[in-house]
Tab-separated table of C-alpha atoms and ligand atoms in Angstrom:
chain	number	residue	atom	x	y	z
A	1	UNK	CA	-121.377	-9.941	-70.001
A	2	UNK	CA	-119.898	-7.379	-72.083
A	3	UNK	CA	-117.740	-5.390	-69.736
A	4	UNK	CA	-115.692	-7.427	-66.802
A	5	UNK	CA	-116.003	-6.780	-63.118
A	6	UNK	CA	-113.092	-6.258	-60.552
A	7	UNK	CA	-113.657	-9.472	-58.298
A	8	UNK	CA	-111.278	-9.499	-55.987
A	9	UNK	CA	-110.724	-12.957	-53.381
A	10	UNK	CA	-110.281	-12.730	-50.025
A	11	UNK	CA	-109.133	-15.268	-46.847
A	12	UNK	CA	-110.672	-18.132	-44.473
A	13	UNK	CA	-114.247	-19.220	-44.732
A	14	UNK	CA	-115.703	-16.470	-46.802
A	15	UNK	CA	-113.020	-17.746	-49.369
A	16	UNK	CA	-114.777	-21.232	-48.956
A	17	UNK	CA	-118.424	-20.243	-50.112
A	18	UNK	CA	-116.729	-17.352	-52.641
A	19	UNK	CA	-115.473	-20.325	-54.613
A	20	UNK	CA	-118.604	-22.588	-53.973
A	21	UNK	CA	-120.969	-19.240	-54.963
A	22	UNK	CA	-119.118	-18.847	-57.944
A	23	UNK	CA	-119.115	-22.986	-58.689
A	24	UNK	CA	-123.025	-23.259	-57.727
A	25	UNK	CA	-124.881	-20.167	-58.398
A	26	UNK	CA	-122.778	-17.990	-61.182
A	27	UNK	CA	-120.953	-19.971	-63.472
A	28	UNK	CA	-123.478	-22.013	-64.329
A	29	UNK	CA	-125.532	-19.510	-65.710
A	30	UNK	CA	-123.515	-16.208	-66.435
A	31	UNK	CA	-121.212	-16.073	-68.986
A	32	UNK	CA	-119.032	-14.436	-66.631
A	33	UNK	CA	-116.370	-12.077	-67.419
A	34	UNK	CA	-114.143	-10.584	-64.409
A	35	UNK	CA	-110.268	-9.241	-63.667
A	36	UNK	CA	-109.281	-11.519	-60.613
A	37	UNK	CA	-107.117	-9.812	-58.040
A	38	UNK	CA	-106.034	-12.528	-55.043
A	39	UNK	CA	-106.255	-10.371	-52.119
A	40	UNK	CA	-106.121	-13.512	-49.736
A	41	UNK	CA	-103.414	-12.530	-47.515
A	42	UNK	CA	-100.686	-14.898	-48.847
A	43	UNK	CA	-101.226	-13.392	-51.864
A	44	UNK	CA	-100.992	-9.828	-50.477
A	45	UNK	CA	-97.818	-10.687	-48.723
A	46	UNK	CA	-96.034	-12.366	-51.479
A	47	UNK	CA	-96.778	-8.561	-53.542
A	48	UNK	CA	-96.462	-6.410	-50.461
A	49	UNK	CA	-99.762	-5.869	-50.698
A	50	UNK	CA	-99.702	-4.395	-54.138
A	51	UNK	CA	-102.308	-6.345	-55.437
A	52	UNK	CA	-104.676	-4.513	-52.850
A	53	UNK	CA	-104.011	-0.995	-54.685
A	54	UNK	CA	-104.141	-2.795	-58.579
A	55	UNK	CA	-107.458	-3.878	-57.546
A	56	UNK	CA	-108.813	-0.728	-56.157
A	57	UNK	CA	-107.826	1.224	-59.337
A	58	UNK	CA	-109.219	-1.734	-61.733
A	59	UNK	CA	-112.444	-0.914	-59.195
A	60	UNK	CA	-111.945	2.614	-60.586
A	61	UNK	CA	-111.466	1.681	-64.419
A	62	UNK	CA	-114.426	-0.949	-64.598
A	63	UNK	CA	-116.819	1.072	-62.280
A	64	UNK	CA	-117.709	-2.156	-60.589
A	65	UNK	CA	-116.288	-4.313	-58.135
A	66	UNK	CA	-117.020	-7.449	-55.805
A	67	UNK	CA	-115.144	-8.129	-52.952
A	68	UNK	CA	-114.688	-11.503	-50.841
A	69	UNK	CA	-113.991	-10.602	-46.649
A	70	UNK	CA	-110.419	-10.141	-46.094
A	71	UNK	CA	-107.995	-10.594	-42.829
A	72	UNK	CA	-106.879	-7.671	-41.245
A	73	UNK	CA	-103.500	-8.561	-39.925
A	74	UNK	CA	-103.158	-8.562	-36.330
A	75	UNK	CA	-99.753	-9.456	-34.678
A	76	UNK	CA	-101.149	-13.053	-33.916
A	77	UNK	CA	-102.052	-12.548	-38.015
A	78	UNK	CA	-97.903	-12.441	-38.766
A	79	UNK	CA	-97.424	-14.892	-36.508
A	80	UNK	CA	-100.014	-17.318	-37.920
A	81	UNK	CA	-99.259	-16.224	-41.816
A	82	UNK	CA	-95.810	-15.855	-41.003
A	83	UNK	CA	-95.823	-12.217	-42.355
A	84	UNK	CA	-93.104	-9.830	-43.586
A	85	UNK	CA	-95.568	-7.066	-42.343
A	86	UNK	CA	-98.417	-6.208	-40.525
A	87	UNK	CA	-100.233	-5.328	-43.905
A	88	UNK	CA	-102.903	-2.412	-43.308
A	89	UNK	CA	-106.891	-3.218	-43.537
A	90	UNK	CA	-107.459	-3.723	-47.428
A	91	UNK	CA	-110.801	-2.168	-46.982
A	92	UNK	CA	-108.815	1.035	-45.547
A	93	UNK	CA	-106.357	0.616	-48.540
A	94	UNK	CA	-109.578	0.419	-51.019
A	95	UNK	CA	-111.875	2.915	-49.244
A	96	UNK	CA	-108.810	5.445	-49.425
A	97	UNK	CA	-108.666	5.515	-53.169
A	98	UNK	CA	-112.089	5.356	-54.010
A	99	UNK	CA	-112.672	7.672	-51.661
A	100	UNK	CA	-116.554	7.411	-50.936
A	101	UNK	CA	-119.611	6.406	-48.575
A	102	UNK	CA	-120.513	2.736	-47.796
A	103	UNK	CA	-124.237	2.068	-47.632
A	104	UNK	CA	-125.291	-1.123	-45.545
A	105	UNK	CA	-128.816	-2.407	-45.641
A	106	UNK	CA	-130.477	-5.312	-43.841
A	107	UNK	CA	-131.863	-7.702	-46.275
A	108	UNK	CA	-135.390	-7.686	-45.013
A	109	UNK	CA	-137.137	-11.059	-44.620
A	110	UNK	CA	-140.509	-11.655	-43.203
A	111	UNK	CA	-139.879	-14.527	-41.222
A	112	UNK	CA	-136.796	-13.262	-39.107
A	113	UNK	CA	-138.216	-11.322	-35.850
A	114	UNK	CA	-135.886	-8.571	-35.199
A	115	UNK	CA	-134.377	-7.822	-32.035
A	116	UNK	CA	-136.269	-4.489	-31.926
A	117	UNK	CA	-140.035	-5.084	-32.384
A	118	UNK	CA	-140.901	-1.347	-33.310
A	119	UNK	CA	-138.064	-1.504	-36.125
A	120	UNK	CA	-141.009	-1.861	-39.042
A	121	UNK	CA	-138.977	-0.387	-42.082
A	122	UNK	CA	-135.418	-0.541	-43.017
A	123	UNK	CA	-132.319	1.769	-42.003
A	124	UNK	CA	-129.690	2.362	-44.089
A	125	UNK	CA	-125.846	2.692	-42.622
A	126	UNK	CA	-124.459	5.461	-44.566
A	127	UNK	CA	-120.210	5.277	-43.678
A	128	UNK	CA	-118.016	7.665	-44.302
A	129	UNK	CA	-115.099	5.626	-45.256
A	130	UNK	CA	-112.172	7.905	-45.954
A	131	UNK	CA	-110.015	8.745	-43.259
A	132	UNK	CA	-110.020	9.538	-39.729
A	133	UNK	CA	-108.981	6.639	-37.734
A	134	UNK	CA	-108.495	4.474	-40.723
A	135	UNK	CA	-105.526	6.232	-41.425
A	136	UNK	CA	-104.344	7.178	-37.924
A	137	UNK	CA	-100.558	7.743	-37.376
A	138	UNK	CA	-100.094	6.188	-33.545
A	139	UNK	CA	-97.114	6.724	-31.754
A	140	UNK	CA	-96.276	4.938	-28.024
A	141	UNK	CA	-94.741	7.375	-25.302
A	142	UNK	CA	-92.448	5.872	-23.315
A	143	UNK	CA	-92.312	8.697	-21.021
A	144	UNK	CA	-92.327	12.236	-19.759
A	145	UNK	CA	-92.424	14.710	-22.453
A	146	UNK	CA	-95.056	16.799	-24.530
A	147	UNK	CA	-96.923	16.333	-27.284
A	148	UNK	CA	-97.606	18.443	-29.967
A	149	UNK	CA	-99.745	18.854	-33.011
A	150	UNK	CA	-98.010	20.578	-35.557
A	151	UNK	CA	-98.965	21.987	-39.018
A	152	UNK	CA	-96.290	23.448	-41.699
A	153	UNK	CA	-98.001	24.958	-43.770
A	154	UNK	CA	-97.016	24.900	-48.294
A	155	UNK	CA	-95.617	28.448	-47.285
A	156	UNK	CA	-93.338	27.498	-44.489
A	157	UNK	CA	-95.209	28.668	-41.620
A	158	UNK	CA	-96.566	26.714	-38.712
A	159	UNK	CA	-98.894	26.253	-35.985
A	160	UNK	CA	-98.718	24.595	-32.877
A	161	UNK	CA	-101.403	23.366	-30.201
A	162	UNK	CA	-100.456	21.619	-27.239
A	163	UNK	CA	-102.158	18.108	-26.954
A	164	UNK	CA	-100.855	17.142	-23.414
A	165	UNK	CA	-97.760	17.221	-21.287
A	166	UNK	CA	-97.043	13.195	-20.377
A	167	UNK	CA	-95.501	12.980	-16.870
A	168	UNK	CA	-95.316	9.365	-17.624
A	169	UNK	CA	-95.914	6.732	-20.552
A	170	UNK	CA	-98.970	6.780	-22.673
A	171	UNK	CA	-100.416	6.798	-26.023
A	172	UNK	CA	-100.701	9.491	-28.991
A	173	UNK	CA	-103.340	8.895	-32.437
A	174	UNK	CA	-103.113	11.686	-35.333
A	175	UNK	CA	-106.421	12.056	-37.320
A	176	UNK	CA	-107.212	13.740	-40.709
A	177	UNK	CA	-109.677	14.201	-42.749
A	178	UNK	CA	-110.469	16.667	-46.360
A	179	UNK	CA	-112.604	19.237	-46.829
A	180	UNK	CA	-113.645	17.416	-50.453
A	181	UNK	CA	-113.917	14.215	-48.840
A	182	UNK	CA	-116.669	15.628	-46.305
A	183	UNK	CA	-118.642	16.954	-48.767
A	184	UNK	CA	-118.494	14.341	-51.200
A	185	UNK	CA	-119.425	12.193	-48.407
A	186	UNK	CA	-122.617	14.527	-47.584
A	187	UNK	CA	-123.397	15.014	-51.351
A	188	UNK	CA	-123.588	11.097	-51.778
A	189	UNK	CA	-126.165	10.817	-48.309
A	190	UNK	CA	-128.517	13.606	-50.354
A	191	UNK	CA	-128.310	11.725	-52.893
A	192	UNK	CA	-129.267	8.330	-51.765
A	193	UNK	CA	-131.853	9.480	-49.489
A	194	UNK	CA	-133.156	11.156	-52.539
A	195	UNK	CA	-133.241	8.040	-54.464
A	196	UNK	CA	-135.040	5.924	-51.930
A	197	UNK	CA	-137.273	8.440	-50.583
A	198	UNK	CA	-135.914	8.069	-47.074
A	199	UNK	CA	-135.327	10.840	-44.434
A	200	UNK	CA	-131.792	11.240	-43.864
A	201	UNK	CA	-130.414	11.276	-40.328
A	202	UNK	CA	-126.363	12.719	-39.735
A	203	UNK	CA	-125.226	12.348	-36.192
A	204	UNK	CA	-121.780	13.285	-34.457
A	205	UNK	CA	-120.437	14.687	-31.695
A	206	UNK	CA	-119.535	18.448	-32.684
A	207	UNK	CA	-119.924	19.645	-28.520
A	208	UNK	CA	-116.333	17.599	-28.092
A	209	UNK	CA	-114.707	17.476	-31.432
A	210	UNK	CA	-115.879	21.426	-32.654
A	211	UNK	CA	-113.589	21.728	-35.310
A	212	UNK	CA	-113.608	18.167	-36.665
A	213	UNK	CA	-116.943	17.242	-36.388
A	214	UNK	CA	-117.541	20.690	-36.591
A	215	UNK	CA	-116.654	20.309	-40.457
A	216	UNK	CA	-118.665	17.746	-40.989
A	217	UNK	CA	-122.027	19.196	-39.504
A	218	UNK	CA	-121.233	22.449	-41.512
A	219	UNK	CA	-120.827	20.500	-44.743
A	220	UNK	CA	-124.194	18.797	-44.481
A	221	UNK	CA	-126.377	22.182	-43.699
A	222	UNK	CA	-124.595	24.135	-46.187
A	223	UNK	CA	-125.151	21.952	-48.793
A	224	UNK	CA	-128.849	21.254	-47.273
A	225	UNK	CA	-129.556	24.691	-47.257
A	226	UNK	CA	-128.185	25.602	-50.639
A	227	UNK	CA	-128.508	22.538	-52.921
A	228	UNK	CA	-130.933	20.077	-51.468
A	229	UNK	CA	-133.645	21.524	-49.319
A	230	UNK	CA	-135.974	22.360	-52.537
A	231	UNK	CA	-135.740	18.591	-53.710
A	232	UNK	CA	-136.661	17.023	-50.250
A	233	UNK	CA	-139.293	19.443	-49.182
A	234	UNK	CA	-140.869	17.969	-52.901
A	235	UNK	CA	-139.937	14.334	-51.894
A	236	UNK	CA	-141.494	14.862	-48.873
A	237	UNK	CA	-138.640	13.780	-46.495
A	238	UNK	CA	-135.965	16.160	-44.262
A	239	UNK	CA	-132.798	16.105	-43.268
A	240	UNK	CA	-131.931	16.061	-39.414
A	241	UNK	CA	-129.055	16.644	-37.358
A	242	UNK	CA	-128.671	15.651	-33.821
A	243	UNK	CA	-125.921	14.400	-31.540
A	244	UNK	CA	-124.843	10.993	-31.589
A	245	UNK	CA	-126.038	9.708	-28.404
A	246	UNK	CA	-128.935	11.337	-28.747
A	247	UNK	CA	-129.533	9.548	-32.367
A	248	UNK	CA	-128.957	6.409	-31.206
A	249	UNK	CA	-131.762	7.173	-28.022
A	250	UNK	CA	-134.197	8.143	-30.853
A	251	UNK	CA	-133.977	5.246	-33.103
A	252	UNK	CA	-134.116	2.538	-30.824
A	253	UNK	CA	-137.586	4.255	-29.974
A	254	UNK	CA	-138.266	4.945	-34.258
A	255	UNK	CA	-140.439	2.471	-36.792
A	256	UNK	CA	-136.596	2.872	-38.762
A	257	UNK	CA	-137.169	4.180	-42.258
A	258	UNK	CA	-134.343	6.398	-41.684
A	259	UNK	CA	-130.979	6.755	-43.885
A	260	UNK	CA	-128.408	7.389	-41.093
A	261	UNK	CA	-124.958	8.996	-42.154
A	262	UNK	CA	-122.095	8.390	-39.510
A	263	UNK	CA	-118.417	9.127	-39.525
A	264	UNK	CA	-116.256	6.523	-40.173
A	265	UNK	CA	-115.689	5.109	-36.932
A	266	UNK	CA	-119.347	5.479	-36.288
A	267	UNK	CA	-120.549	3.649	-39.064
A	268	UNK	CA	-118.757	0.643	-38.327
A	269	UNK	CA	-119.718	0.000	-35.094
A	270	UNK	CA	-123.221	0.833	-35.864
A	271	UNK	CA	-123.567	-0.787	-39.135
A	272	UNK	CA	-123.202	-3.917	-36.979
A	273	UNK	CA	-125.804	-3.038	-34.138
A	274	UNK	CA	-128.376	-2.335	-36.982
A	275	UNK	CA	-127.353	-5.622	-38.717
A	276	UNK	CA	-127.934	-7.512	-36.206
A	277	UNK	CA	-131.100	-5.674	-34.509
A	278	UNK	CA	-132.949	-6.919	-38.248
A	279	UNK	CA	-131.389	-10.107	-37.778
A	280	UNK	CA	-127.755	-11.220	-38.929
A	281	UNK	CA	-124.652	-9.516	-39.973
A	282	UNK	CA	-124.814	-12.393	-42.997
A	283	UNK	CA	-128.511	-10.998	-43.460
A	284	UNK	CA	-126.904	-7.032	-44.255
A	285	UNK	CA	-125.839	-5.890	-48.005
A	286	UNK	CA	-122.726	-2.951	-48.320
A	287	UNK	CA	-122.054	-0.989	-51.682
A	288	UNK	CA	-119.098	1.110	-51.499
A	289	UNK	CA	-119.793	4.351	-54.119
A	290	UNK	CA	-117.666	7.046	-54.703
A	291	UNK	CA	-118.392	10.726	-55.377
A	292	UNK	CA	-117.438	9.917	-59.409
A	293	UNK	CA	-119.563	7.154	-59.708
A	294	UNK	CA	-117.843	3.426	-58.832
A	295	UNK	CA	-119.395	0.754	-57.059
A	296	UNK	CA	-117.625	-1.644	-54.490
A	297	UNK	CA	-119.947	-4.328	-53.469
A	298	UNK	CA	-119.096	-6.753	-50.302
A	299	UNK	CA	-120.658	-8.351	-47.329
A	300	UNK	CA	-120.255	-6.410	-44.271
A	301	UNK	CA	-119.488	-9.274	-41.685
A	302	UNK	CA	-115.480	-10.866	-41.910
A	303	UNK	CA	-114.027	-13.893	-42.952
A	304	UNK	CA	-115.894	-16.258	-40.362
A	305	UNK	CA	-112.464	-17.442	-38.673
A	306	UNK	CA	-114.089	-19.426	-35.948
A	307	UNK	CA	-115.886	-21.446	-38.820
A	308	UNK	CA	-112.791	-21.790	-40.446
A	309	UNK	CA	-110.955	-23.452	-38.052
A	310	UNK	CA	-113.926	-26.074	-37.379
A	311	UNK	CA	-113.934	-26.624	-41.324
A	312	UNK	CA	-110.161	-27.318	-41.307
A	313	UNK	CA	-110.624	-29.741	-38.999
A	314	UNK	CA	-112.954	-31.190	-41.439
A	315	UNK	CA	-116.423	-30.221	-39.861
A	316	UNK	CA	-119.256	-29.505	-41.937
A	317	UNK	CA	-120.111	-25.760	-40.918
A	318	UNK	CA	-123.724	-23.595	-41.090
A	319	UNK	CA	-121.932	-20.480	-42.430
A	320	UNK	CA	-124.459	-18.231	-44.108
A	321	UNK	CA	-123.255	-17.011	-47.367
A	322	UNK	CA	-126.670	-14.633	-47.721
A	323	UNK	CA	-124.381	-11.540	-47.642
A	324	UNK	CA	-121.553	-12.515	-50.120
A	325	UNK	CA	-123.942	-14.189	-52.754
A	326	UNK	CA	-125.740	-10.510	-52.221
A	327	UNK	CA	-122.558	-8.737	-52.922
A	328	UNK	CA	-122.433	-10.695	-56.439
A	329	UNK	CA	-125.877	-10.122	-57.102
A	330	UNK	CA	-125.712	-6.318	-56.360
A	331	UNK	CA	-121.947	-6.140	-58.567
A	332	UNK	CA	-123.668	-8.090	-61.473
A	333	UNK	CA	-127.078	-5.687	-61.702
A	334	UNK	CA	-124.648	-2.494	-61.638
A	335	UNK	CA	-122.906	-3.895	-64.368
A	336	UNK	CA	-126.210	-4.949	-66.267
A	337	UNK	CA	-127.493	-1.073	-65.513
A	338	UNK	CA	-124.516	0.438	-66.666
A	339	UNK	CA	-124.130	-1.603	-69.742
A	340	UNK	CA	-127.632	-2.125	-70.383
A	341	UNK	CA	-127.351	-5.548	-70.221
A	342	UNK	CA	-131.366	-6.360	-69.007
A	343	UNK	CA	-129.973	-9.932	-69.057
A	344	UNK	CA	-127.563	-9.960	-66.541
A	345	UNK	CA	-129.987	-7.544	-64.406
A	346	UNK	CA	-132.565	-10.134	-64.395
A	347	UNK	CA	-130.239	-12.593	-63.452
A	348	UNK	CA	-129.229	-10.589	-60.035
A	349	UNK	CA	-132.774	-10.414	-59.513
A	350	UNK	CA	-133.414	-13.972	-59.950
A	351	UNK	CA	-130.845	-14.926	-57.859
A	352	UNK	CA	-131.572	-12.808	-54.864
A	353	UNK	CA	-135.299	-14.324	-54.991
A	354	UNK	CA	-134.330	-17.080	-55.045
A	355	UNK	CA	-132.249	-16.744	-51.987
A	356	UNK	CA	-135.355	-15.269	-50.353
A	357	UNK	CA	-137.514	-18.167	-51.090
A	358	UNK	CA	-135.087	-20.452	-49.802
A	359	UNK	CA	-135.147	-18.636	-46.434
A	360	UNK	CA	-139.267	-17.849	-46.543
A	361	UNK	CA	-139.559	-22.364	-47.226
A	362	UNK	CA	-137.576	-22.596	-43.823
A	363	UNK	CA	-134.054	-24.090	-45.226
A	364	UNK	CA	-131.563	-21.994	-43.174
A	365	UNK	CA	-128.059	-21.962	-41.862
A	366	UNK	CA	-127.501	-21.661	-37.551
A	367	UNK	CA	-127.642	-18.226	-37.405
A	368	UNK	CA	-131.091	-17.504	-39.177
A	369	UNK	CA	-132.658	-20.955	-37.450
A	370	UNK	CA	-131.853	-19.508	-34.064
A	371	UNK	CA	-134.122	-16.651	-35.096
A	372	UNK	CA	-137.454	-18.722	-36.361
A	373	UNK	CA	-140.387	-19.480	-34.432
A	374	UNK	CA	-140.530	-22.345	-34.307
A	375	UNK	CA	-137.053	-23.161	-34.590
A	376	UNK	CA	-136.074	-25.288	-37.916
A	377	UNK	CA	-133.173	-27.856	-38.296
A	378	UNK	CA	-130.320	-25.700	-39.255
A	379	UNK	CA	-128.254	-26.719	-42.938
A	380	UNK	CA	-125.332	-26.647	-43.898
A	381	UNK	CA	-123.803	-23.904	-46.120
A	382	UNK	CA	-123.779	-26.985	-48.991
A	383	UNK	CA	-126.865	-27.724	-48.678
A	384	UNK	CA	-127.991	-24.200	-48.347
A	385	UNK	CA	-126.447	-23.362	-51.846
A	386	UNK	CA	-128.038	-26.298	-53.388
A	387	UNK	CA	-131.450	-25.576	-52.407
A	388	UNK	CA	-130.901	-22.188	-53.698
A	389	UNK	CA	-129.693	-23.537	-56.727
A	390	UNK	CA	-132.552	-25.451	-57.089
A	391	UNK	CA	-135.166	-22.359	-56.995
A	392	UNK	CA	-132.891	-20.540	-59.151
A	393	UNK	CA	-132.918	-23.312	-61.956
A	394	UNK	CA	-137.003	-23.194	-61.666
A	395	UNK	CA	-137.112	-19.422	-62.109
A	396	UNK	CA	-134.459	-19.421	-65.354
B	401	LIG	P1	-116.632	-12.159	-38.372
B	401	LIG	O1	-115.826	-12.872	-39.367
B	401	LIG	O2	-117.694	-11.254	-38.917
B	401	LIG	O3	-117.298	-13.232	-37.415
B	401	LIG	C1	-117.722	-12.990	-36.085
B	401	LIG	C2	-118.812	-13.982	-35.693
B	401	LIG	O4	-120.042	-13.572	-36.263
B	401	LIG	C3	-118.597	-15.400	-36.213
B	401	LIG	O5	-117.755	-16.137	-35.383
B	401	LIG	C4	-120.006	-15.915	-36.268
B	401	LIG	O6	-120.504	-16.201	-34.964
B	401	LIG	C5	-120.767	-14.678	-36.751
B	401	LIG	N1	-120.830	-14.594	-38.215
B	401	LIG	C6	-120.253	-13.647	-39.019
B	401	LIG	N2	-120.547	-13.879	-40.295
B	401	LIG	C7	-121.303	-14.998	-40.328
B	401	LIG	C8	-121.895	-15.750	-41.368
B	401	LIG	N3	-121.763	-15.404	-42.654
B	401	LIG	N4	-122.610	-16.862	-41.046
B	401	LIG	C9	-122.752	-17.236	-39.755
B	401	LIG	N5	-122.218	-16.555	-38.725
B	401	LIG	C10	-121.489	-15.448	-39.015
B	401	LIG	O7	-115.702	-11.255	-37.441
B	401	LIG	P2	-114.334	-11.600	-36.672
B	401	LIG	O8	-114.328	-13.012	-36.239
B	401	LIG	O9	-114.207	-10.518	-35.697
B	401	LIG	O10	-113.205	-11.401	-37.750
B	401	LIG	C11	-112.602	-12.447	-38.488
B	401	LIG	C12	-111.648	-11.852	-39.512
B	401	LIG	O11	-112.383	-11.087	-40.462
B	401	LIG	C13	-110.597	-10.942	-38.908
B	401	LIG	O12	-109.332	-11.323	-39.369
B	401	LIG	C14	-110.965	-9.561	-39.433
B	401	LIG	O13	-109.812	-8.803	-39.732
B	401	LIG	C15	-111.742	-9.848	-40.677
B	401	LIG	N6	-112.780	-8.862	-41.032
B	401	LIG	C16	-112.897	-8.527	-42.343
B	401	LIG	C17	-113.908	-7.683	-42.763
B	401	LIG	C18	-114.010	-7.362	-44.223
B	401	LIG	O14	-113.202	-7.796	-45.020
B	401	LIG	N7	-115.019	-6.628	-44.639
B	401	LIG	C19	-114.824	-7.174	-41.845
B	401	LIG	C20	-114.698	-7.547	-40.495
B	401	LIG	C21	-113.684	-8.407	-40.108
B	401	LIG	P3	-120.461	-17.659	-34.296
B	401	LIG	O15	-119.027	-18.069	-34.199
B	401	LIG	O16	-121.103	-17.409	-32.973
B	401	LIG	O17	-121.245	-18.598	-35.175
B	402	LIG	MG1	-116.645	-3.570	-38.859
């Protein structure tokens, strides 16, 4: 490696195999170069959660980053961790600065039956991840009163809509969202369909929200009609917008082979439907990219807490570490594109066969055995790693 990568640690059981990946499948064979941030929670506490920004802009300076599943604090978080804050999502914190659309794949592998038979080809999550509830500003009423949303505008003036008149106590959530972040997000959909030849699906629900999602439906068929149509007409694909609910309704009953842009809030939850549809949330890759060109690579499930506290108790657990070793993989060819380092690309390559082989000969944590026919003996993530390590060795 010539240039380093931003890796930055995280918490629990992904923290585990991060260390073990690293010991067992990277070091070994990389001459690795990286700028470690420790964004473990401890860590983010004892820097009030400084280190979370640092590594976000080293994400920006290097181009590339890999990132370990974090904790999201939670008041039973403090309590546990013993907290001088609830510390906001790092993801939110990262996805804020870089500013840019996540894209989460399912890792497709013969031998897993998917939930939903007609799902033949992939679909691509396409997240928004700037704003809107990410960055909410909630307030608790404790009784009668109104609320109000209220703009001041550079110039002094301002404008005021009712949002309801409490006769008792309740809740209040303030949204936001940029016209530049909209159609970044949009330009970065065209584009990635584009590159993998894919149609592109946006859904949201402009009927309720007109002016919100209002925006972003604009965004996309402006920029279809005046930047993009010409180029997918010759790709042969389209671009398609329909409600939410109504997307959802169609793709259950689609062969997939769509690239399906979502809001924020959207994405998430259906990142994890899809995931798990083609198999595992362990079995899903997710590349962060921003409009100027930085990649962010991570699994998309969390940090495995349940396994955690069965490993602290000094059980062996059958956490997959698919998705994270993925993350490193997809971090490492970025960097071996960008620096034309053909070395260090063939190495992510290797590596990710050689996780595929390992499934396709039947060695497997829980969560993939449970979806075999017939159903093999489940490993553990050890002996996972080792086995993988094994293929790798052959194909180096
Ligand atoms: P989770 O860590 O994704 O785990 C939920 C369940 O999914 C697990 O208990 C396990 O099911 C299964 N699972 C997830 N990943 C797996 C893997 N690699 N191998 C095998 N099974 C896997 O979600 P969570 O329990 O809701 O959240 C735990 C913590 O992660 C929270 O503190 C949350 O803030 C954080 N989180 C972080 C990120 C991120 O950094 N990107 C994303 C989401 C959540 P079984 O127990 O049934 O085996
Ligand atoms: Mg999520």
């Amino acid at each position: 490696m010539t240039t380093p990568i931003a890796e930055m640690d995280g918490d629990e059981m992904t923290r585990i195999l991060w260390r073990e990946i690293k010991d067992e499948l990277i070091l070994p064979f990389v001459d690795l170069r990286t700028e470690y941030y420790d964004l473990g929670l401890p860590n983010r506490d004892a820097t009030s959660d400084r280190v979370t920004t640092e590594a976000a802009n080293a994400v920006r300076r290097l181009r590339v980053g890999v990132k370990c599943a974090t904790i999201t604090p939670n008041a039973e978080r403090v309590e546990e961790y013993g907290l001088h804050e609830m510390w906001r999502s790092p993801n939110g914190t990262i996805r804020a600065i870089l500013d840019g659309t996540v894209f989460r794949t399912p890792i497709p592998c013969g031998v897993l039956k998917s939930f939903i038979p007609g799902w033949t080809l992939p679909i691509t999550v396409a997240r928004h991840s700037y704003g809107d509830i990410y960055r909410d500003t909630e307030l608790r009423v404790e009784g009668p009163g109104t609320a109000e949303l209220v703009f001041t505008a550079a110039d002094g003036s301002v404008t005021r809509r009712t949002v309801y008149d409490f006769e008792g106590p309740g809740v209040l959530q303030g949204c936001y969202n940029k016209d530049s972040s909209v159609e970044n997000f949009a330009r970065s959909c065209f584009e990635y369909a584009l590159g993998v030849k894919r149609d592109l699906w946006f859904s949201a629900k402009d009927t309720i929200m007109k002016q919100y999602d209002g925006l972003f439906k604009d965004t996309f068929r402006r920029l279809y009609e005046t930047e993009y149509k010409e180029r997918f007409v010759a790709a042969g694909i389209t671009y398609f917008y329909t409600l939410i609910d109504d997307a959802v309704a169609r793709l259950v009953r689609s062969k997939g082979g769509v690239v399906w842009a979502l809001k924020n809030y959207d994405g998430d939850v259906m990142s994890d439907m899809i995931s798990t549809a083609f198999g595992s949330l362990a079995m899903m890759t997710s590349v962060l990219v921003s409009a100027d060109g930085c990649f962010e690579y991570e699994a998309a499930h969390g940090t495995v807490t349940r396994h955690y506290y069965r490993r602290r108790k000094g059980e062996r657990t059958s956490t997959n570490p698919v998705a994270t070793i993925f993350a490193w993989s997809g971090a490492l060819r970025k960097r071996g594109e960008l620096d034309g380092n053909n070395a260090l690309a063939g190495f992510a390559d290797a590596l990710e066969a050689a996780v595929m082989e390992t499934i396709e000969d039947r060695v497997v944590t829980g969560d993939l055995a449970a979806l075999m026919d017939p159903q093999p003996e489940s490993v553990d993530s050890e002996t996972f790693l080792a086995a993988v390590r094994e293929r790798l060795e052959k194909k180096l």
